[in-house]
Coordinates of C-alpha atoms and ligand atoms in Angstrom, one line a residue:
X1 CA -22.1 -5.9 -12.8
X2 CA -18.9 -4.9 -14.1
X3 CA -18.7 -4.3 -17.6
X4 CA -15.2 -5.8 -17.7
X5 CA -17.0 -8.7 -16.6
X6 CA -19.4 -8.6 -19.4
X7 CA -20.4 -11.3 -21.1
X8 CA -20.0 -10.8 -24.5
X9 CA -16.7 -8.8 -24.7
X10 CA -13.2 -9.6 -24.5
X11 CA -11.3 -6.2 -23.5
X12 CA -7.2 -5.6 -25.1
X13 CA -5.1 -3.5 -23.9
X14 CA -1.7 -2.1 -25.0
X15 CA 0.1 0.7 -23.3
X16 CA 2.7 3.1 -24.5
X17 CA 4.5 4.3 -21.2
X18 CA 7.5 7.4 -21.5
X19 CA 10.3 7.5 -18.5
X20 CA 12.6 9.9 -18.2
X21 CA 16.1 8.7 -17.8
X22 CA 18.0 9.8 -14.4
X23 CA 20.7 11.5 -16.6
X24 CA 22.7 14.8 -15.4
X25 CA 22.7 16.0 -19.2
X26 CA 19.8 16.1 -21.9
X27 CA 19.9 13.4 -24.7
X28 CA 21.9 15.4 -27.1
X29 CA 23.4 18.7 -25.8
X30 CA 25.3 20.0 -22.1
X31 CA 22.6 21.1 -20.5
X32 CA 21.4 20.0 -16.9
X33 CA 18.7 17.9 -16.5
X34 CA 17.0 19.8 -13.3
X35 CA 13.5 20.7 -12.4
X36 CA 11.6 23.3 -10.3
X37 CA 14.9 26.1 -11.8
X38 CA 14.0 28.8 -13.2
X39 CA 12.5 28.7 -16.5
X40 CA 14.3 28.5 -19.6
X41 CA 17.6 28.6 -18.0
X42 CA 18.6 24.9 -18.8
X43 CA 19.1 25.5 -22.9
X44 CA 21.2 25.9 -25.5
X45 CA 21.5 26.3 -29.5
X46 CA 21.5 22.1 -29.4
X47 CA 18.4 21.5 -27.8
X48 CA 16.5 25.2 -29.1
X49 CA 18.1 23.7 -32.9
X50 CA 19.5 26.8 -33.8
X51 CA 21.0 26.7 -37.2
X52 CA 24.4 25.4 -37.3
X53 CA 24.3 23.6 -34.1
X54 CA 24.9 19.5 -34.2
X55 CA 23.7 16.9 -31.1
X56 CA 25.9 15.0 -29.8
X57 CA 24.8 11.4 -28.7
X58 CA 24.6 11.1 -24.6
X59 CA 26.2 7.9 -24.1
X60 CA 24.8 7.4 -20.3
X61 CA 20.9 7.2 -21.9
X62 CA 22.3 4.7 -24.4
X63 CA 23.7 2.2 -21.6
X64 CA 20.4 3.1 -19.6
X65 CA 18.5 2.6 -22.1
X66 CA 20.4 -1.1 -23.2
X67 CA 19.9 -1.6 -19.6
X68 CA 16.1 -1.4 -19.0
X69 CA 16.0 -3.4 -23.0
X70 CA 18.0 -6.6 -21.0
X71 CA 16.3 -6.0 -18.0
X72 CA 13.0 -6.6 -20.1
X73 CA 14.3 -9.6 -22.0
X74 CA 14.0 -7.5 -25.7
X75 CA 16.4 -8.2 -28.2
X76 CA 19.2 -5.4 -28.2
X77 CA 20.0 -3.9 -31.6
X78 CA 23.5 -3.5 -33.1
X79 CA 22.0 -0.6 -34.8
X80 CA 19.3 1.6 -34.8
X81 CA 18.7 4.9 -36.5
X82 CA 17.3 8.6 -35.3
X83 CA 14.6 9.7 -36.6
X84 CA 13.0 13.6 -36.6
X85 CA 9.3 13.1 -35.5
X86 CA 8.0 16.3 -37.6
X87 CA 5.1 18.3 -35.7
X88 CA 4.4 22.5 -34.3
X89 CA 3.9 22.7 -30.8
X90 CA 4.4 25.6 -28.8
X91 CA 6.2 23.6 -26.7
X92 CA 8.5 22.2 -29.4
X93 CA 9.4 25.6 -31.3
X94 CA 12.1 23.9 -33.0
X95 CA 9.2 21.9 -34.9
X96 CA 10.7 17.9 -34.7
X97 CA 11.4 15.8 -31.8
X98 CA 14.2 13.5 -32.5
X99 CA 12.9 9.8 -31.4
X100 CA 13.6 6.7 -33.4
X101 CA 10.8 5.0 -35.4
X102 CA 11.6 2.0 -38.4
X103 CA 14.8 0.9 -36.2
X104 CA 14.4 1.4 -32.6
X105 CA 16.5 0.5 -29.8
X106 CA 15.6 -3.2 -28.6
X107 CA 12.1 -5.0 -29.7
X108 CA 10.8 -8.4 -28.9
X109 CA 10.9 -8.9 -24.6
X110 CA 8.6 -9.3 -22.1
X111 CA 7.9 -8.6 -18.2
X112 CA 5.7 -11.1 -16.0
X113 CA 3.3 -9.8 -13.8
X114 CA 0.6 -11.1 -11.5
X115 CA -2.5 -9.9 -9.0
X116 CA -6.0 -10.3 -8.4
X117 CA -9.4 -9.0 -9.9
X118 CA -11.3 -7.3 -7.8
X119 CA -14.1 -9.8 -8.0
X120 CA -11.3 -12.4 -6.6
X121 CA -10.1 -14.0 -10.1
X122 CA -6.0 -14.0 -9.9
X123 CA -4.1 -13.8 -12.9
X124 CA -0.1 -13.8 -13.9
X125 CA 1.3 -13.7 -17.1
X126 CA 3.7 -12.6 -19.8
X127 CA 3.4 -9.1 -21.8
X128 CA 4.6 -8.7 -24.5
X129 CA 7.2 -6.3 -25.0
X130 CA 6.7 -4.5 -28.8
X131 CA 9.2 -2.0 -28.8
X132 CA 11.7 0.2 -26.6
X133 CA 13.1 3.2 -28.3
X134 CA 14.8 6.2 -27.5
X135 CA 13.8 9.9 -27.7
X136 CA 13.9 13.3 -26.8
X137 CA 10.9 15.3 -24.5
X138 CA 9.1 18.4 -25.3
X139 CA 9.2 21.4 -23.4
X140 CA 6.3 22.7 -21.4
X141 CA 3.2 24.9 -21.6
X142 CA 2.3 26.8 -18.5
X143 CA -1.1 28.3 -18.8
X144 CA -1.5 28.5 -15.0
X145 CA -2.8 31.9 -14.8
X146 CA -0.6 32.6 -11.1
X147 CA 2.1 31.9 -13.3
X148 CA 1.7 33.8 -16.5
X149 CA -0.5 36.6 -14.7
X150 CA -3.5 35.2 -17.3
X151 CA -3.9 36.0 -20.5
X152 CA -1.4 34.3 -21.9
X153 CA 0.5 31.2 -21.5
X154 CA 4.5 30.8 -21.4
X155 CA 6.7 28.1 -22.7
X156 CA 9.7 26.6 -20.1
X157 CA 12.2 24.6 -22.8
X158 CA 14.5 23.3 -19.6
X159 CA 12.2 19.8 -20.3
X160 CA 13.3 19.8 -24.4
X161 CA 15.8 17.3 -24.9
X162 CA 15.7 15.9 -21.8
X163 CA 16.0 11.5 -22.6
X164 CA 12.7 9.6 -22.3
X165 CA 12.5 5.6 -22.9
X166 CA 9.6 4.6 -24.8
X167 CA 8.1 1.1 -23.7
X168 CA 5.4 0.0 -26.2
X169 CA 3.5 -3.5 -25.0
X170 CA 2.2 -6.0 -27.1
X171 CA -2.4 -6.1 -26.7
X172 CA -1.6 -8.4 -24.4
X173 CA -3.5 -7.0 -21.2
X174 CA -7.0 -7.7 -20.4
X175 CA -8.4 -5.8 -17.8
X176 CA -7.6 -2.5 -16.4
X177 CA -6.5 -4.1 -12.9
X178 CA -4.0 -6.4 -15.4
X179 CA -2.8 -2.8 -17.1
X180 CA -2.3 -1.1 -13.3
X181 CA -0.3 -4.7 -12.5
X182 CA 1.5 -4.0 -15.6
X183 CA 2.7 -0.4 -14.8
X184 CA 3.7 -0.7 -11.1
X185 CA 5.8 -3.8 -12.3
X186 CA 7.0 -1.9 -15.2
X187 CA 7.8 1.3 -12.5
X188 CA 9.2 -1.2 -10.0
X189 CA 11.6 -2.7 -12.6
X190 CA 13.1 0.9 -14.0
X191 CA 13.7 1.4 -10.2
X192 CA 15.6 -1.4 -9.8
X193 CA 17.7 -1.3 -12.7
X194 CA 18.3 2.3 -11.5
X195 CA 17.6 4.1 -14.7
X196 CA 14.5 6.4 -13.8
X197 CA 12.5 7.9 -10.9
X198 CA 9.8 6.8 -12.9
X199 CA 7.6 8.8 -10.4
X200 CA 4.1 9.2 -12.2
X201 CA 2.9 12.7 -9.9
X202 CA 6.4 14.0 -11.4
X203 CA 5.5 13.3 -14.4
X204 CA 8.4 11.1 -15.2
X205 CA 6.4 8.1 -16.1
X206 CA 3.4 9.1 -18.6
X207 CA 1.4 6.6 -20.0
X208 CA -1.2 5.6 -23.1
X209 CA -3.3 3.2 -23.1
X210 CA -4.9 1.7 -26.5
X211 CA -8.1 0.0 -25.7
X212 CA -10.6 -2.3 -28.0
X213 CA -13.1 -5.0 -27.3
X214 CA -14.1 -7.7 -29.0
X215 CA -16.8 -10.3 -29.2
X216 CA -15.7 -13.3 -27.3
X217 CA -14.4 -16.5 -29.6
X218 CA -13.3 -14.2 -32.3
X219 CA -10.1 -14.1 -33.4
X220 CA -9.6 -10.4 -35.0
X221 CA -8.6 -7.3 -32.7
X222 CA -11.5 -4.4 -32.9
X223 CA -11.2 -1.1 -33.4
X224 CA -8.9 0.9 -30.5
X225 CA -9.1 4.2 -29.0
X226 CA -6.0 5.8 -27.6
X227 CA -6.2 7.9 -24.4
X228 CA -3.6 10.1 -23.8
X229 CA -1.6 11.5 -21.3
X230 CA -2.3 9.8 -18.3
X231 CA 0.1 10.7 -15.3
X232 CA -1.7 9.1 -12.6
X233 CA -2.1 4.6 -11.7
X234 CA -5.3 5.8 -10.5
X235 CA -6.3 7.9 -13.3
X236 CA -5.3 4.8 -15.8
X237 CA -7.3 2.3 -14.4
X238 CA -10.3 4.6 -13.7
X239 CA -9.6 6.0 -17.7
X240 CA -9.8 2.1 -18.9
X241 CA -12.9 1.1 -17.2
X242 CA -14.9 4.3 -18.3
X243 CA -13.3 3.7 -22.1
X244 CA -14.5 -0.3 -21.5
X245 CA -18.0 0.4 -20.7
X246 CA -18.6 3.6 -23.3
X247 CA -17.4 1.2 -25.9
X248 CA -19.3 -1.4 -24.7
X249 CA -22.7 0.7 -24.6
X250 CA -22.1 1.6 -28.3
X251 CA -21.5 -2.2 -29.6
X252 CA -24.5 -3.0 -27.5
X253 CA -26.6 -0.5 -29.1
X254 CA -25.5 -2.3 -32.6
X255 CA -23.5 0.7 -33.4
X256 CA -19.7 0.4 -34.6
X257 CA -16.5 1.6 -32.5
X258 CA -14.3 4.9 -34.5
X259 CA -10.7 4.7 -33.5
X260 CA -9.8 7.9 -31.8
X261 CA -7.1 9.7 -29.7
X262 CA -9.1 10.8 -26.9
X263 CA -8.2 12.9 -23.5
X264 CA -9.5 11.7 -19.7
X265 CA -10.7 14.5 -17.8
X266 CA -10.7 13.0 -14.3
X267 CA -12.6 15.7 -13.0
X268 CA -16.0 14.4 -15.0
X269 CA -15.0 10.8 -15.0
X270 CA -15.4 11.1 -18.9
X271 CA -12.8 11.3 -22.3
X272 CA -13.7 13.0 -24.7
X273 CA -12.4 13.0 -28.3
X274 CA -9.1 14.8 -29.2
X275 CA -8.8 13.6 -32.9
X276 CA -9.8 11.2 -35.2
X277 CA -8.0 8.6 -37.3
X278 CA -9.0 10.6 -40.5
X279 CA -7.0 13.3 -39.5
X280 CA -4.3 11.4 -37.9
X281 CA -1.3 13.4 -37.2
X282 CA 1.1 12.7 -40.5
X283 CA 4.3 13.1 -38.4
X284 CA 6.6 12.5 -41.8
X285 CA 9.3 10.5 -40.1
X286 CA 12.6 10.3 -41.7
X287 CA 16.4 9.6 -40.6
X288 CA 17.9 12.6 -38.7
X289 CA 20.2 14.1 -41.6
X290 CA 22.9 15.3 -38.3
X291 CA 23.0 11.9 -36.5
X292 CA 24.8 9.0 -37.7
X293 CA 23.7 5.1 -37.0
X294 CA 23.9 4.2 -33.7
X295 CA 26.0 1.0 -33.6
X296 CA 26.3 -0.6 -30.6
X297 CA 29.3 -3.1 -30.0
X298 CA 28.6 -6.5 -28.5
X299 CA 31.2 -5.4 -25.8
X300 CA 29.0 -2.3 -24.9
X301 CA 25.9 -5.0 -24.6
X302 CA 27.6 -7.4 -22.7
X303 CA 29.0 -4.4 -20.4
X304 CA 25.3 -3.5 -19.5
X305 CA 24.4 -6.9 -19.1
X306 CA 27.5 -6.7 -16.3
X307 CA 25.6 -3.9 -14.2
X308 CA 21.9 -5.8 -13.9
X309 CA 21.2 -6.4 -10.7
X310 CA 19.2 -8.9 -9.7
X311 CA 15.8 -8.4 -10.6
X312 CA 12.6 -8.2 -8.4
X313 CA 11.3 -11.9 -9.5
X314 CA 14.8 -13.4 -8.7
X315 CA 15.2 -12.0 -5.5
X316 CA 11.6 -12.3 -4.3
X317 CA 12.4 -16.4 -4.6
X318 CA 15.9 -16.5 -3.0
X319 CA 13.9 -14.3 -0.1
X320 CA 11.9 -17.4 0.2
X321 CA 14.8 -20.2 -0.2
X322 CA 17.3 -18.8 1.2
X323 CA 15.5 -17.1 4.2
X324 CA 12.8 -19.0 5.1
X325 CA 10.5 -16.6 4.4
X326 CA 6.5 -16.3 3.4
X327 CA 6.3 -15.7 -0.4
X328 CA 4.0 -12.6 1.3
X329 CA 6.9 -11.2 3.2
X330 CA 9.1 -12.0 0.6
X331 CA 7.8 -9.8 -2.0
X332 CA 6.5 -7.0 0.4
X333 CA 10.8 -7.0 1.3
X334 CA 11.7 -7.2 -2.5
X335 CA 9.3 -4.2 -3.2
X336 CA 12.2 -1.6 -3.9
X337 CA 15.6 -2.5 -4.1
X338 CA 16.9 0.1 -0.8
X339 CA 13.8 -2.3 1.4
X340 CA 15.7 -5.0 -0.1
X341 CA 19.3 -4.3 0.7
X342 CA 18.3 -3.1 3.3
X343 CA 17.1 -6.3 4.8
X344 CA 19.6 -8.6 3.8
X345 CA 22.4 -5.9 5.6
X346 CA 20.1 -6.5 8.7
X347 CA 20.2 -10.7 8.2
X348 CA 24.3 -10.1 7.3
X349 CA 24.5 -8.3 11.0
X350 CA 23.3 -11.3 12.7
X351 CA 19.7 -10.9 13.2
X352 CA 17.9 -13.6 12.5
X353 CA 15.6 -13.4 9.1
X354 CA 12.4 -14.1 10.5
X355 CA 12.9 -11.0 13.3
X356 CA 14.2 -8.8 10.6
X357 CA 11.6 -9.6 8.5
X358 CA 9.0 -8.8 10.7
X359 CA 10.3 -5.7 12.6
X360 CA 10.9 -4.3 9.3
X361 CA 7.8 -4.8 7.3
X362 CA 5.7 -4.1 10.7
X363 CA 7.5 -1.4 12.4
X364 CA 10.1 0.2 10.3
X365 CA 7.3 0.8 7.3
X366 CA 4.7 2.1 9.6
X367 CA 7.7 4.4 10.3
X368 CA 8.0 5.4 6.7
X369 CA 4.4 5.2 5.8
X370 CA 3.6 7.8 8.4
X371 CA 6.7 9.9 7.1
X372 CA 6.3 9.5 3.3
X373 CA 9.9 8.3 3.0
X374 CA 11.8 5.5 1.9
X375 CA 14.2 3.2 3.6
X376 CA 17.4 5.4 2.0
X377 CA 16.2 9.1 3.0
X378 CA 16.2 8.1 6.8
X379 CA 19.1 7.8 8.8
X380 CA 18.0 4.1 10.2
X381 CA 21.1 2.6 9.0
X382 CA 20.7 -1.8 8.6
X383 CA 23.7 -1.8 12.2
X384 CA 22.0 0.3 14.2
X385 CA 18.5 -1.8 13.8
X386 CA 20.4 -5.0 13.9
X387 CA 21.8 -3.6 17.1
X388 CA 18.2 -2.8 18.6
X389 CA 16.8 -6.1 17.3
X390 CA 20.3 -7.4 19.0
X391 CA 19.5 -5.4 22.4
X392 CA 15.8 -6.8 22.7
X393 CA 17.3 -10.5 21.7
X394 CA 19.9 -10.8 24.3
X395 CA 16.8 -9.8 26.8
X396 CA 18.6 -6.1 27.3
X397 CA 15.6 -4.2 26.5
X398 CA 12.1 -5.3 26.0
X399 CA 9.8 -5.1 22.8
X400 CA 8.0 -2.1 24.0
X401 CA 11.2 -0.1 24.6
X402 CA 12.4 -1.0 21.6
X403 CA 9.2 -0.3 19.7
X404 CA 10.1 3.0 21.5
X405 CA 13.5 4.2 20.1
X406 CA 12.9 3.3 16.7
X407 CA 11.7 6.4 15.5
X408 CA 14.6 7.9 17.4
X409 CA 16.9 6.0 15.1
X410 CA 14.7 7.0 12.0
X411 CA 14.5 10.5 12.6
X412 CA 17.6 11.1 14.1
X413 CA 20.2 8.1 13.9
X414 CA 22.2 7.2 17.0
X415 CA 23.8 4.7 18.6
X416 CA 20.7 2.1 20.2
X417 CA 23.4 0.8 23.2
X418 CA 23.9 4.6 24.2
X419 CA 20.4 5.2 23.4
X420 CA 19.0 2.2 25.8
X421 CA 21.6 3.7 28.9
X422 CA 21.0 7.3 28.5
X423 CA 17.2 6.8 28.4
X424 CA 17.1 4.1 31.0
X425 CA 15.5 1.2 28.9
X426 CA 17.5 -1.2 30.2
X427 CA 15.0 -3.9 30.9
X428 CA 14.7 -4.7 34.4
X429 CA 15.8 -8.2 35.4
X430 CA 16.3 -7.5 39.1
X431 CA 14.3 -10.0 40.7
X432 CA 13.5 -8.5 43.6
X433 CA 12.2 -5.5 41.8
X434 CA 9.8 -7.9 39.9
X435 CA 8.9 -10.2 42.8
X436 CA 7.6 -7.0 44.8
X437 CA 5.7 -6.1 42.0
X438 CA 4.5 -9.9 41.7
X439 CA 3.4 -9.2 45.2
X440 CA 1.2 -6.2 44.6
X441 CA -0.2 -7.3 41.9
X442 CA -1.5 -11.0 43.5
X443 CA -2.5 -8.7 46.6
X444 CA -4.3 -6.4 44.1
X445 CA -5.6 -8.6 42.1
X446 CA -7.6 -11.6 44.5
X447 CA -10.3 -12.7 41.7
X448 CA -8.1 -13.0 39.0
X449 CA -5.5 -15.7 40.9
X450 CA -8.5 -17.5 42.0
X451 CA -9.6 -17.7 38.4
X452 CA -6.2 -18.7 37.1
X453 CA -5.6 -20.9 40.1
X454 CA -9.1 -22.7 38.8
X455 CA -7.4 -24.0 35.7
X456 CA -8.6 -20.2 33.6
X457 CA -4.6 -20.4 32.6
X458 CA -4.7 -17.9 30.1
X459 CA -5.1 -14.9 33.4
X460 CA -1.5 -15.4 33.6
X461 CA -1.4 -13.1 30.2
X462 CA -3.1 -10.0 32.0
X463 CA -1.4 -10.3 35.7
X464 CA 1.6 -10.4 33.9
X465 CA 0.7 -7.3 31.9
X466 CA -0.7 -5.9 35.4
X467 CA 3.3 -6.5 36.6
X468 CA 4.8 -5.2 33.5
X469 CA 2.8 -1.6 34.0
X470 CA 4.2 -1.5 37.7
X471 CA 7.8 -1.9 36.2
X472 CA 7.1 1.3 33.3
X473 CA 6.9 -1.8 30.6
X474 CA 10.9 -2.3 30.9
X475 CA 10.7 -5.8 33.4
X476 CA 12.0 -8.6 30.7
X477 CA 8.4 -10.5 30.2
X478 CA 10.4 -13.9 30.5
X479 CA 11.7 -13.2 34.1
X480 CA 7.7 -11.5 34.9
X481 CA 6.4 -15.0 33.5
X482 CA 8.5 -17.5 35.4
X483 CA 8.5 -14.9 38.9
X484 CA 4.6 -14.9 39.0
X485 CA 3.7 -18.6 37.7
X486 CA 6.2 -19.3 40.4
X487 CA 4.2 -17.1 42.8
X488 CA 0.8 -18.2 41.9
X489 CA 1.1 -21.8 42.0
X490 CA 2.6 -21.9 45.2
Ligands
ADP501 P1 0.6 4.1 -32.6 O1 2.0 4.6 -32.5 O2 -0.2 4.6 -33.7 O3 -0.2 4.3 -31.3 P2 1.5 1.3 -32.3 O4 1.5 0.3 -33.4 O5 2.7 1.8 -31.8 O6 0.6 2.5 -32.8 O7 0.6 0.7 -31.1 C1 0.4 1.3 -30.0 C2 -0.2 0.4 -28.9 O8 -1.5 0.0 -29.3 C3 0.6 -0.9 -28.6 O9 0.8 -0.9 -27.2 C4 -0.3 -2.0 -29.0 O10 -0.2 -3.1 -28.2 C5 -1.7 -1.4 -28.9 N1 -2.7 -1.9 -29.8 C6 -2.6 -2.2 -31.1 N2 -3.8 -2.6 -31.5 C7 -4.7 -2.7 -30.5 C8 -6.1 -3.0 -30.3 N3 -6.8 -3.4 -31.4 N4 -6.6 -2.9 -29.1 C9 -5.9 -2.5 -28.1 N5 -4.6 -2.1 -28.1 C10 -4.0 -2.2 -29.4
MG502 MG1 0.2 5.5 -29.8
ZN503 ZN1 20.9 22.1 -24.6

């Protein structure tokens, strides 16, 4: 049995989850925001905090950042205040990180999301939203001895200053399936409000996760641990469950729970203790002496508000009203924004929604499943796959040869009308073509006819296959169907 299951425990979780912002500039200085350059090369007295040098508030993070705050239903604030975070790191020479602690950005929201334990119980919800503030990253340590030659380890600054988004929940999660629902929602939302990658293997969406247990009925939190760090869904649901059942083996053995920071190794399956509450970092927060307020007019606010799109939940349900469709396909089509523009430009091209719907969460994903893209980095444009759809509608082509150029117009684009002629996919409707191969096949095929002609009526599926391979799978299967019923009942 699952010890998330257990009995006697109720499990809380709240996660602290960083995204970078999509910005060209860092939070408070020029500099590019660019990875995989050379080392070092994106920096400047600003972000290194030479003496004498003053940031300069990047207004683009604000408006993201006011953004993702509506977008999550928080209360925006008219002002909020910059504080230095004060700690060494080799990777943060400078020795504060500017972030913002007593008055942060936007508090008070909250993001529904839904799914299913594995054991089959379904669950959707509110979380609480604590907190979203604003802050500058660190740089980076490489210790990766290819890189430094071993030895030694080297510090890249082209991360420091670069704008992060910190989203703290309320303890409102209960299981580690709820807290993996909770991210991808969380991810799927800063994609659609266009504010972040928020691609975890980048490392552009980092996450904590607090958790406690407590005994069932009672009304007080326990003690937490914090685990640190984690950069992968998979390594955050597998870090929660581990944390679950060690804390669960200690209350079971009657002893008591010490809140820690801890790390997840995921190559041992185990975390480990990085530092205890009694020496709890003492980060001495106080008001950046070189930034002023920031104030935020209503008109700014309302401006944001302008540029929301409409959100995942929103459009998942007009999928379903206004289309017709399953609430299955609906919220498979309203998984990323591009799938769901996408979509809609193949509906507003005059295919109808069901056929779009299903050639595009069947065919046109398996196409970008098997490439590791999305919709927007192939050149399937929304006409050209309303003109196949179109093409295979109006009996031009049949499914198979349309099935056929689709990765044709993935890969390389094209025009499917010039694609169909110059390829010869035109399907073949020439019934004397068909009714010759209607011929052969009944000659071919004696056992069969007599089995359909004794009432077996579902034969007619296979001869017709049988005449379709005879015509290289381009015959139109209506004209096969009424040509050889035709022929066999006579
Ligand atoms: P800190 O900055 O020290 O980590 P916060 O007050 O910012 O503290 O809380 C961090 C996170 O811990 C929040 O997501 C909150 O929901 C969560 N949390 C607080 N108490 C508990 C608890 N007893 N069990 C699980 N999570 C908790
Ligand atoms: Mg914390
Ligand atoms: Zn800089």
């Amino acid at each position: 049995m699952s010890v998330e299951a257990h009995v006697h425990y109720e499990v809380v979780i709240g996660l602290e989850v960083h995204t970078q912002l999509r910005t060209e500039s860092k939070l408070f200085c020029s500099c590019r925001v660019r990875y995989g350059d050379d080392p070092n090369h994106h920096t400047c007295p600003v972000c290194l905090a030479l003496p004498g040098a003053l940031p300069v508030l990047n207004t683009r993070a604000v408006e993201f950042g006011v953004r993702t705050a509506l977008a999550m239903n928080c209360t925006v604030h008219p002002r909020s205040i910059f504080a230095r975070k004060n700690y060494f790191y080799p990777d943060l020479p400078k020795g504060y990180q500017i972030s913002q602690y007593e008055e942060p950005l936007a508090t008070n929201g909250w993001i529904e999301i839904d799914g299913e334990e594995p054991g089959g119980r379904s669950f959707a919800k509110r979380i609480g939203i604590t907190r979203i503030h604003m802050e500058e990253d660190a740089g980076k340590s490489i210790h990766d001895a290819a890189v430094t030659g071993g030895g030694s380890s080297h510090v890249d600054l082209n991360r420091a200053g670069v704008p992060l988004l910190e989203i703290v929940s309320e303890p409102d999660l209960r299981s580690s399936t709820e807290a993996g629902a909770y991210l991808r929602t969380l991810r799927q939302l800063l994609r659609y409000v266009d504010v972040s990658d928020a691609d975890m293997e980048k490392g552009h969406f980092r996450c904590d996760a607090n958790v406690s247990l407590r005994k069932r009925g009672e009304k007080e939190f326990g003690i937490r641990n914090e685990i640190k760090n984690l950069n992968s869904f998979r390594y955050v649901e597998d870090a929660i469950r581990i944390e679950i059942e060690r804390q669960a083996r200690v209350l079971d053995d009657g002893g008591r729970i010490i809140q820690a920071t801890r790390l997840y190794d995921p190559a041992t399956g185990k975390t480990r203790v990085m530092r205890t509450k009694e020496n709890a970092d003492d980060y001495r927060y106080f008001p950046d002496p070189d930034l002023v307020p920031l104030a935020l007019e209503p008109a700014f606010i309302e401006r944001a508000r302008l540029t929301l799109p409409e959100l995942p939940e929103r459009r998942r349900i007009r999928f379903e009203s206004d289309y017709g469709l399953s609430a299955y396909d609906a919220r498979l089509l309203s998984v990323s924004r591009s799938l769901a523009d996408f979509f809609e430009a193949v509906v507003a091209a005059r295919v109808p929604a069901k056929m779009a719907a299903n050639w595009i969460l069947r065919d046109v994903l398996q196409a970008l499943k098997e490439r590791e893209q999305e919709i927007e980095e192939t050149k399937l444009t929304p006409e050209a796959l309303a003109a196949l759809l179109g093409l295979l509608d109006g009996g031009r082509i049949t499914a198979k040869s349309a099935r056929e150029l689709l990765p044709e117009l993935v890969d390389r684009g094209g025009d499917p009308t010039e694609l169909v002629s110059v390829r010869g996919l035109e399907a073949v409707s020439d019934s004397a073509l068909i009714e010759r191969a209607a011929d052969e096949v009944i000659a071919a095929q004696p056992e069969n006819v007599q089995r359909f002609r004794a009432g077996e009526e579902k034969i007619l599926n296979f001869l017709m296959g049988q005449v379709m391979k005879k015509t290289g799978g381009k015959a139109s299967p209506g004209a096969v169907r009424e040509i050889l019923a035709r022929k066999l009942k006579a």
